[in-house]
mmCIF file of C-alpha atoms and ligand atoms in Angstrom:
data_model
loop_
_atom_site.group_PDB
_atom_site.id
_atom_site.type_symbol
_atom_site.label_atom_id
_atom_site.label_comp_id
_atom_site.label_asym_id
_atom_site.label_seq_id
_atom_site.Cartn_x
_atom_site.Cartn_y
_atom_site.Cartn_z
ATOM 1 C CA MET A 1 106.668 114.858 100.961
ATOM 2 C CA ASN A 2 107.511 113.417 97.567
ATOM 3 C CA GLY A 3 105.994 110.157 96.486
ATOM 4 C CA LEU A 4 102.464 108.990 97.010
ATOM 5 C CA THR A 5 100.727 108.150 100.293
ATOM 6 C CA ILE A 6 97.557 106.045 100.105
ATOM 7 C CA ALA A 7 95.145 105.845 103.083
ATOM 8 C CA LEU A 8 93.329 102.526 103.471
ATOM 9 C CA SER A 9 91.459 100.747 106.261
ATOM 10 C CA LYS A 10 92.163 97.147 107.258
ATOM 11 C CA GLY A 11 89.698 94.426 106.394
ATOM 12 C CA ARG A 12 87.362 94.549 103.434
ATOM 13 C CA ILE A 13 88.584 97.856 101.971
ATOM 14 C CA PHE A 14 92.232 96.738 102.041
ATOM 15 C CA GLU A 15 91.401 93.294 100.667
ATOM 16 C CA GLU A 16 89.130 94.609 97.900
ATOM 17 C CA THR A 17 91.682 97.288 97.001
ATOM 18 C CA ARG A 18 94.521 94.774 96.490
ATOM 19 C CA PRO A 19 93.531 93.972 92.873
ATOM 20 C CA LEU A 20 93.238 97.674 92.082
ATOM 21 C CA LEU A 21 96.698 98.322 93.506
ATOM 22 C CA ALA A 22 98.027 95.364 91.533
ATOM 23 C CA ALA A 23 96.611 96.900 88.349
ATOM 24 C CA ALA A 24 98.703 99.982 89.114
ATOM 25 C CA GLY A 25 101.769 97.775 89.719
ATOM 26 C CA ILE A 26 101.642 98.353 93.490
ATOM 27 C CA GLU A 27 102.179 95.404 95.881
ATOM 28 C CA PRO A 28 102.012 96.060 99.646
ATOM 29 C CA ALA A 29 105.171 94.833 101.387
ATOM 30 C CA GLU A 30 103.234 93.601 104.434
ATOM 31 C CA ASP A 31 99.795 92.393 105.423
ATOM 32 C CA PRO A 32 98.118 94.905 107.788
ATOM 33 C CA GLU A 33 96.177 92.046 109.451
ATOM 34 C CA SER A 34 99.386 90.539 110.812
ATOM 35 C CA SER A 35 101.647 93.596 110.980
ATOM 36 C CA ARG A 36 101.304 96.253 113.693
ATOM 37 C CA LYS A 37 102.847 98.839 111.376
ATOM 38 C CA LEU A 38 100.702 101.825 110.455
ATOM 39 C CA ILE A 39 102.895 102.777 107.501
ATOM 40 C CA ILE A 40 103.387 99.962 105.034
ATOM 41 C CA GLY A 41 105.876 100.138 102.209
ATOM 42 C CA THR A 42 105.271 98.766 98.756
ATOM 43 C CA ASN A 43 107.340 97.320 95.930
ATOM 44 C CA ARG A 44 107.436 100.865 94.564
ATOM 45 C CA PRO A 45 109.802 102.944 96.718
ATOM 46 C CA GLU A 46 107.820 106.148 96.109
ATOM 47 C CA VAL A 47 104.484 104.638 97.181
ATOM 48 C CA ARG A 48 103.424 103.920 100.765
ATOM 49 C CA ILE A 49 100.174 102.897 102.401
ATOM 50 C CA ILE A 50 98.925 104.215 105.735
ATOM 51 C CA ILE A 51 96.456 102.117 107.736
ATOM 52 C CA VAL A 52 93.678 104.143 109.405
ATOM 53 C CA ARG A 53 90.134 103.604 110.679
ATOM 54 C CA ALA A 54 87.631 103.443 107.796
ATOM 55 C CA SER A 55 85.862 106.551 109.083
ATOM 56 C CA ASP A 56 89.167 108.457 109.316
ATOM 57 C CA VAL A 57 90.196 107.989 105.656
ATOM 58 C CA PRO A 58 88.504 111.224 104.426
ATOM 59 C CA THR A 59 90.057 113.202 107.286
ATOM 60 C CA TYR A 60 93.603 112.005 106.537
ATOM 61 C CA VAL A 61 93.184 112.849 102.854
ATOM 62 C CA GLN A 62 91.487 116.193 103.531
ATOM 63 C CA HIS A 63 94.326 117.322 105.813
ATOM 64 C CA GLY A 64 97.126 116.041 103.606
ATOM 65 C CA GLY A 65 98.137 113.059 105.765
ATOM 66 C CA ALA A 66 97.620 111.074 102.584
ATOM 67 C CA ASP A 67 97.390 112.070 98.917
ATOM 68 C CA ILE A 68 94.627 109.613 98.143
ATOM 69 C CA GLY A 69 92.428 107.165 99.988
ATOM 70 C CA ILE A 70 89.582 104.746 99.539
ATOM 71 C CA ALA A 71 86.437 105.266 101.587
ATOM 72 C CA GLY A 72 82.862 103.999 101.559
ATOM 73 C CA ARG A 73 80.222 106.402 100.286
ATOM 74 C CA ASP A 74 78.559 106.045 103.717
ATOM 75 C CA VAL A 75 81.699 107.403 105.376
ATOM 76 C CA LEU A 76 81.966 110.197 102.795
ATOM 77 C CA MET A 77 78.326 111.216 103.245
ATOM 78 C CA GLU A 78 78.903 111.425 106.990
ATOM 79 C CA HIS A 79 82.199 113.302 106.615
ATOM 80 C CA GLY A 80 80.693 115.779 104.154
ATOM 81 C CA GLY A 81 83.429 115.450 101.535
ATOM 82 C CA GLN A 82 84.848 118.948 102.069
ATOM 83 C CA GLY A 83 88.368 119.417 100.726
ATOM 84 C CA LEU A 84 88.180 116.169 98.790
ATOM 85 C CA TYR A 85 88.066 115.409 95.118
ATOM 86 C CA GLN A 86 86.087 112.213 94.415
ATOM 87 C CA PRO A 87 86.980 111.198 90.876
ATOM 88 C CA LEU A 88 86.098 107.510 90.885
ATOM 89 C CA ASP A 89 83.477 105.109 92.181
ATOM 90 C CA LEU A 90 85.407 101.849 92.525
ATOM 91 C CA GLY A 91 82.374 99.592 92.915
ATOM 92 C CA ILE A 92 83.969 97.676 95.805
ATOM 93 C CA ALA A 93 82.633 97.085 99.357
ATOM 94 C CA ARG A 94 79.062 97.310 98.124
ATOM 95 C CA CYS A 95 76.229 97.569 100.573
ATOM 96 C CA ARG A 96 73.186 99.713 101.282
ATOM 97 C CA LEU A 97 72.648 102.282 103.988
ATOM 98 C CA MET A 98 69.288 101.400 105.516
ATOM 99 C CA VAL A 99 66.853 102.222 108.277
ATOM 100 C CA ALA A 100 66.038 99.034 110.198
ATOM 101 C CA VAL A 101 63.675 98.224 113.070
ATOM 102 C CA ARG A 102 62.614 95.218 115.129
ATOM 103 C CA GLN A 103 60.412 92.806 113.205
ATOM 104 C CA ASP A 104 57.568 93.581 115.624
ATOM 105 C CA PHE A 105 57.816 97.374 115.253
ATOM 106 C CA ASP A 106 55.346 98.984 112.833
ATOM 107 C CA TYR A 107 57.586 101.677 111.326
ATOM 108 C CA ALA A 108 55.120 102.844 108.658
ATOM 109 C CA SER A 109 52.398 103.454 111.197
ATOM 110 C CA ALA A 110 54.780 105.190 113.623
ATOM 111 C CA VAL A 111 55.795 107.547 110.783
ATOM 112 C CA ARG A 112 52.127 108.094 109.785
ATOM 113 C CA ARG A 113 51.209 108.916 113.385
ATOM 114 C CA GLY A 114 54.028 111.469 113.514
ATOM 115 C CA ALA A 115 55.666 109.597 116.411
ATOM 116 C CA ARG A 116 59.020 110.825 117.671
ATOM 117 C CA LEU A 117 61.534 108.044 116.954
ATOM 118 C CA LYS A 118 64.709 107.114 118.782
ATOM 119 C CA VAL A 119 67.370 106.223 116.225
ATOM 120 C CA ALA A 120 70.758 104.711 117.078
ATOM 121 C CA THR A 121 73.558 105.070 114.544
ATOM 122 C CA LYS A 122 77.143 106.002 113.882
ATOM 123 C CA TYR A 123 75.874 108.057 110.914
ATOM 124 C CA LEU A 124 74.456 111.036 112.837
ATOM 125 C CA LYS A 125 74.610 113.587 110.023
ATOM 126 C CA VAL A 126 73.187 111.211 107.415
ATOM 127 C CA ALA A 127 70.379 110.135 109.746
ATOM 128 C CA ARG A 128 69.556 113.719 110.763
ATOM 129 C CA GLU A 129 69.282 114.787 107.116
ATOM 130 C CA HIS A 130 67.332 111.700 106.063
ATOM 131 C CA PHE A 131 64.641 112.013 108.718
ATOM 132 C CA ALA A 132 64.459 115.809 108.409
ATOM 133 C CA ALA A 133 63.758 115.430 104.687
ATOM 134 C CA LYS A 134 60.901 113.019 105.537
ATOM 135 C CA GLY A 135 59.587 115.350 108.225
ATOM 136 C CA VAL A 136 60.091 112.666 110.888
ATOM 137 C CA HIS A 137 61.151 113.870 114.333
ATOM 138 C CA VAL A 138 64.019 111.847 115.778
ATOM 139 C CA ASP A 139 66.191 111.669 118.853
ATOM 140 C CA LEU A 140 69.558 110.415 117.674
ATOM 141 C CA ILE A 141 71.811 108.190 119.781
ATOM 142 C CA LYS A 142 75.450 108.042 118.686
ATOM 143 C CA LEU A 143 77.035 104.579 118.624
ATOM 144 C CA TYR A 144 80.381 103.395 117.247
ATOM 145 C CA GLY A 145 79.348 99.862 116.242
ATOM 146 C CA SER A 146 76.961 96.942 116.846
ATOM 147 C CA MET A 147 74.036 99.234 116.081
ATOM 148 C CA GLU A 148 71.787 96.178 115.692
ATOM 149 C CA LEU A 149 71.810 95.742 119.458
ATOM 150 C CA ALA A 150 70.126 99.047 120.302
ATOM 151 C CA PRO A 151 66.525 98.112 119.368
ATOM 152 C CA LEU A 152 66.925 94.679 120.998
ATOM 153 C CA VAL A 153 67.638 96.186 124.408
ATOM 154 C CA GLY A 154 64.944 98.839 124.070
ATOM 155 C CA MET A 155 67.402 101.689 123.596
ATOM 156 C CA SER A 156 66.077 102.786 120.203
ATOM 157 C CA ASP A 157 63.134 102.264 117.837
ATOM 158 C CA ALA A 158 65.323 102.171 114.746
ATOM 159 C CA ILE A 159 68.916 102.067 113.543
ATOM 160 C CA VAL A 160 70.699 103.450 110.521
ATOM 161 C CA ASP A 161 73.439 101.100 109.357
ATOM 162 C CA VAL A 162 74.867 99.418 106.291
ATOM 163 C CA VAL A 163 73.338 96.150 105.153
ATOM 164 C CA SER A 164 74.874 93.733 102.702
ATOM 165 C CA SER A 165 73.648 90.118 102.865
ATOM 166 C CA GLY A 166 71.028 90.999 105.496
ATOM 167 C CA ASN A 167 72.341 88.203 107.731
ATOM 168 C CA THR A 168 73.119 90.488 110.671
ATOM 169 C CA LEU A 169 69.614 91.974 110.619
ATOM 170 C CA LYS A 170 68.020 88.516 110.336
ATOM 171 C CA ALA A 171 70.106 87.049 113.137
ATOM 172 C CA ASN A 172 68.908 89.848 115.404
ATOM 173 C CA HIS A 173 65.216 89.815 114.377
ATOM 174 C CA LEU A 174 65.451 93.161 112.648
ATOM 175 C CA VAL A 175 64.076 94.183 109.289
ATOM 176 C CA ALA A 176 65.149 96.905 106.841
ATOM 177 C CA VAL A 177 62.350 99.378 106.192
ATOM 178 C CA GLU A 178 63.942 102.141 104.137
ATOM 179 C CA GLU A 179 66.943 102.591 101.883
ATOM 180 C CA ILE A 180 68.935 105.776 102.347
ATOM 181 C CA ALA A 181 71.637 105.157 99.735
ATOM 182 C CA GLN A 182 73.415 102.515 97.699
ATOM 183 C CA ILE A 183 76.996 102.366 98.842
ATOM 184 C CA SER A 184 80.317 101.451 97.337
ATOM 185 C CA ALA A 185 83.828 102.687 97.979
ATOM 186 C CA ARG A 186 85.261 105.694 96.208
ATOM 187 C CA LEU A 187 88.702 107.027 95.497
ATOM 188 C CA VAL A 188 89.248 110.334 97.285
ATOM 189 C CA VAL A 189 92.050 112.713 96.431
ATOM 190 C CA ASN A 190 93.572 115.629 98.326
ATOM 191 C CA GLN A 191 92.952 118.774 96.285
ATOM 192 C CA ALA A 192 96.513 120.112 96.605
ATOM 193 C CA SER A 193 97.986 116.714 95.688
ATOM 194 C CA LEU A 194 95.830 116.690 92.589
ATOM 195 C CA LYS A 195 97.667 119.784 91.353
ATOM 196 C CA LEU A 196 101.144 118.965 92.661
ATOM 197 C CA LYS A 197 101.265 115.245 91.834
ATOM 198 C CA ARG A 198 99.134 115.194 88.748
ATOM 199 C CA ALA A 199 101.177 112.686 86.744
ATOM 200 C CA GLU A 200 101.511 110.085 89.552
ATOM 201 C CA LEU A 201 97.828 110.413 90.393
ATOM 202 C CA LYS A 202 96.704 110.130 86.806
ATOM 203 C CA PHE A 203 98.654 106.892 86.473
ATOM 204 C CA VAL A 204 96.989 105.381 89.572
ATOM 205 C CA MET A 205 93.521 106.683 88.683
ATOM 206 C CA ASP A 206 93.732 105.316 85.146
ATOM 207 C CA ALA A 207 94.808 101.901 86.453
ATOM 208 C CA PHE A 208 92.001 101.817 89.055
ATOM 209 C CA ALA A 209 89.448 102.948 86.448
ATOM 210 C CA ARG A 210 90.548 100.163 84.090
ATOM 211 C CA VAL A 211 89.757 97.377 86.547
ATOM 212 C CA SER A 212 86.855 98.743 88.570
ATOM 213 C CA THR A 213 83.120 98.429 88.005
ATOM 214 C CA PRO A 214 81.414 101.568 89.287
ATOM 215 C CA LEU A 215 78.046 101.191 90.977
ATOM 216 C CA ASP A 216 76.323 103.246 88.260
ATOM 217 C CA ALA A 217 77.591 100.885 85.602
ATOM 218 C CA ASP A 218 75.895 97.975 87.326
ATOM 219 C CA PRO A 219 72.670 99.068 89.012
ATOM 220 C CA VAL A 220 71.674 95.550 90.123
ATOM 221 C CA LEU A 221 73.128 94.961 93.570
ATOM 222 C CA PRO A 222 73.787 91.351 94.621
HETATM 223 P P1 ATP B 1 85.342 102.063 111.568
HETATM 224 O O1 ATP B 1 86.474 101.177 111.996
HETATM 225 O O2 ATP B 1 85.811 103.407 111.106
HETATM 226 O O3 ATP B 1 84.184 102.108 112.510
HETATM 227 P P2 ATP B 1 84.097 99.953 109.997
HETATM 228 O O4 ATP B 1 84.384 98.979 111.072
HETATM 229 O O5 ATP B 1 82.663 100.177 109.584
HETATM 230 O O6 ATP B 1 84.752 101.395 110.241
HETATM 231 P P3 ATP B 1 84.643 98.291 107.763
HETATM 232 O O7 ATP B 1 83.722 97.308 108.408
HETATM 233 O O8 ATP B 1 85.975 97.847 107.293
HETATM 234 O O9 ATP B 1 84.883 99.530 108.687
HETATM 235 O O10 ATP B 1 83.831 98.901 106.533
HETATM 236 C C1 ATP B 1 84.444 99.742 105.596
HETATM 237 C C2 ATP B 1 83.420 100.159 104.554
HETATM 238 O O11 ATP B 1 82.947 99.002 103.879
HETATM 239 C C3 ATP B 1 82.158 100.829 105.140
HETATM 240 O O12 ATP B 1 82.347 102.221 105.261
HETATM 241 C C4 ATP B 1 81.122 100.482 104.102
HETATM 242 O O13 ATP B 1 81.191 101.397 103.010
HETATM 243 C C5 ATP B 1 81.564 99.097 103.622
HETATM 244 N N1 ATP B 1 80.895 97.992 104.341
HETATM 245 C C6 ATP B 1 80.625 97.910 105.650
HETATM 246 N N2 ATP B 1 80.026 96.743 105.965
HETATM 247 C C7 ATP B 1 79.923 96.076 104.801
HETATM 248 C C8 ATP B 1 79.392 94.802 104.461
HETATM 249 N N3 ATP B 1 78.864 94.004 105.358
HETATM 250 N N4 ATP B 1 79.480 94.407 103.184
HETATM 251 C C9 ATP B 1 80.025 95.214 102.245
HETATM 252 N N5 ATP B 1 80.530 96.439 102.515
HETATM 253 C C10 ATP B 1 80.481 96.863 103.764
HETATM 254 C C1 PRP B 2 78.803 95.620 108.938
HETATM 255 C C2 PRP B 2 77.586 96.413 109.366
HETATM 256 C C3 PRP B 2 76.556 95.352 109.659
HETATM 257 C C4 PRP B 2 76.985 94.206 108.763
HETATM 258 C C5 PRP B 2 76.030 94.057 107.656
HETATM 259 O O1 PRP B 2 79.474 95.163 110.063
HETATM 260 O O2 PRP B 2 77.852 97.251 110.475
HETATM 261 O O3 PRP B 2 76.572 94.981 111.006
HETATM 262 O O4 PRP B 2 78.271 94.521 108.218
HETATM 263 O O5 PRP B 2 76.407 93.031 106.793
HETATM 264 P P1 PRP B 2 75.386 91.837 106.440
HETATM 265 O O6 PRP B 2 74.115 92.496 105.976
HETATM 266 O O7 PRP B 2 76.087 91.088 105.340
HETATM 267 O O8 PRP B 2 75.182 91.008 107.660
HETATM 268 P P2 PRP B 2 80.921 94.471 109.930
HETATM 269 O O9 PRP B 2 80.793 93.063 109.503
HETATM 270 O O10 PRP B 2 81.807 95.334 109.088
HETATM 271 O O11 PRP B 2 81.390 94.550 111.393
HETATM 272 P P3 PRP B 2 81.984 95.849 112.072
HETATM 273 O O12 PRP B 2 81.267 97.066 111.549
HETATM 274 O O13 PRP B 2 81.705 95.582 113.522
HETATM 275 O O14 PRP B 2 83.429 95.842 111.670
#
């Protein structure tokens, strides 16, 4: 279709994207927190926003359900990034993808002993690759959220999840033991749209680039 479709997830990505949209002269017509609509218009008749799960943003853009989207690097690492052009680190939704364990679990010694670890996560691919690269044998348990619970109920030795303030880990007597990656959200673009809608996309990309602070430009995380 003509015009531009932008895939965003509700919550922090939508909220942190608002100023970027504003820089491109785009104002959402409705608030996705209060509206049940999945397609939200904007002040610009040719631009619309679709509201999808954070982990589905790359899939919608890859398959042409949206021309562009904004997704965390964690989500993109897990998706694999195939069929997507990733021109811009937006520096928003910053966090770190970490391995965490119970405070009373000696991770370093378990790794040294060559123990087989149970790891609960929604990031199966990322976790598999991370532990394989370290030569650590793992049994992975797929979860969709509240990963912090798994070690507390004896279901896993470790989790792989994003950490920002560290409050969730602390509140659940967990401790981060390894960083897998520094995360922020990136603009992703459908490869066909990039060719067919070059001018519209360039306008949006230039506006986003003007007001964003990429992770690389600011290596000190809060
Ligand atoms: P889904 O609904 O697909 O399971 P989700 O609930 O993880 O996704 P959000 O919590 O909105 O979705 O997170 C969106 C993105 O924001 C994540 O992919 C990650 O990059 C980043 N993020 C997640 N948690 C935090 C946090 N506590 N602080 C900062 N950024 C975060
Ligand atoms: C994310 C993540 C952690 C938490 C980390 O959850 O899954 O649980 O944030 O942030 P902190 O280090 O600042 O405590 P979120 O708040 O997005 O909840 P959800 O994944 O259940 O939506």
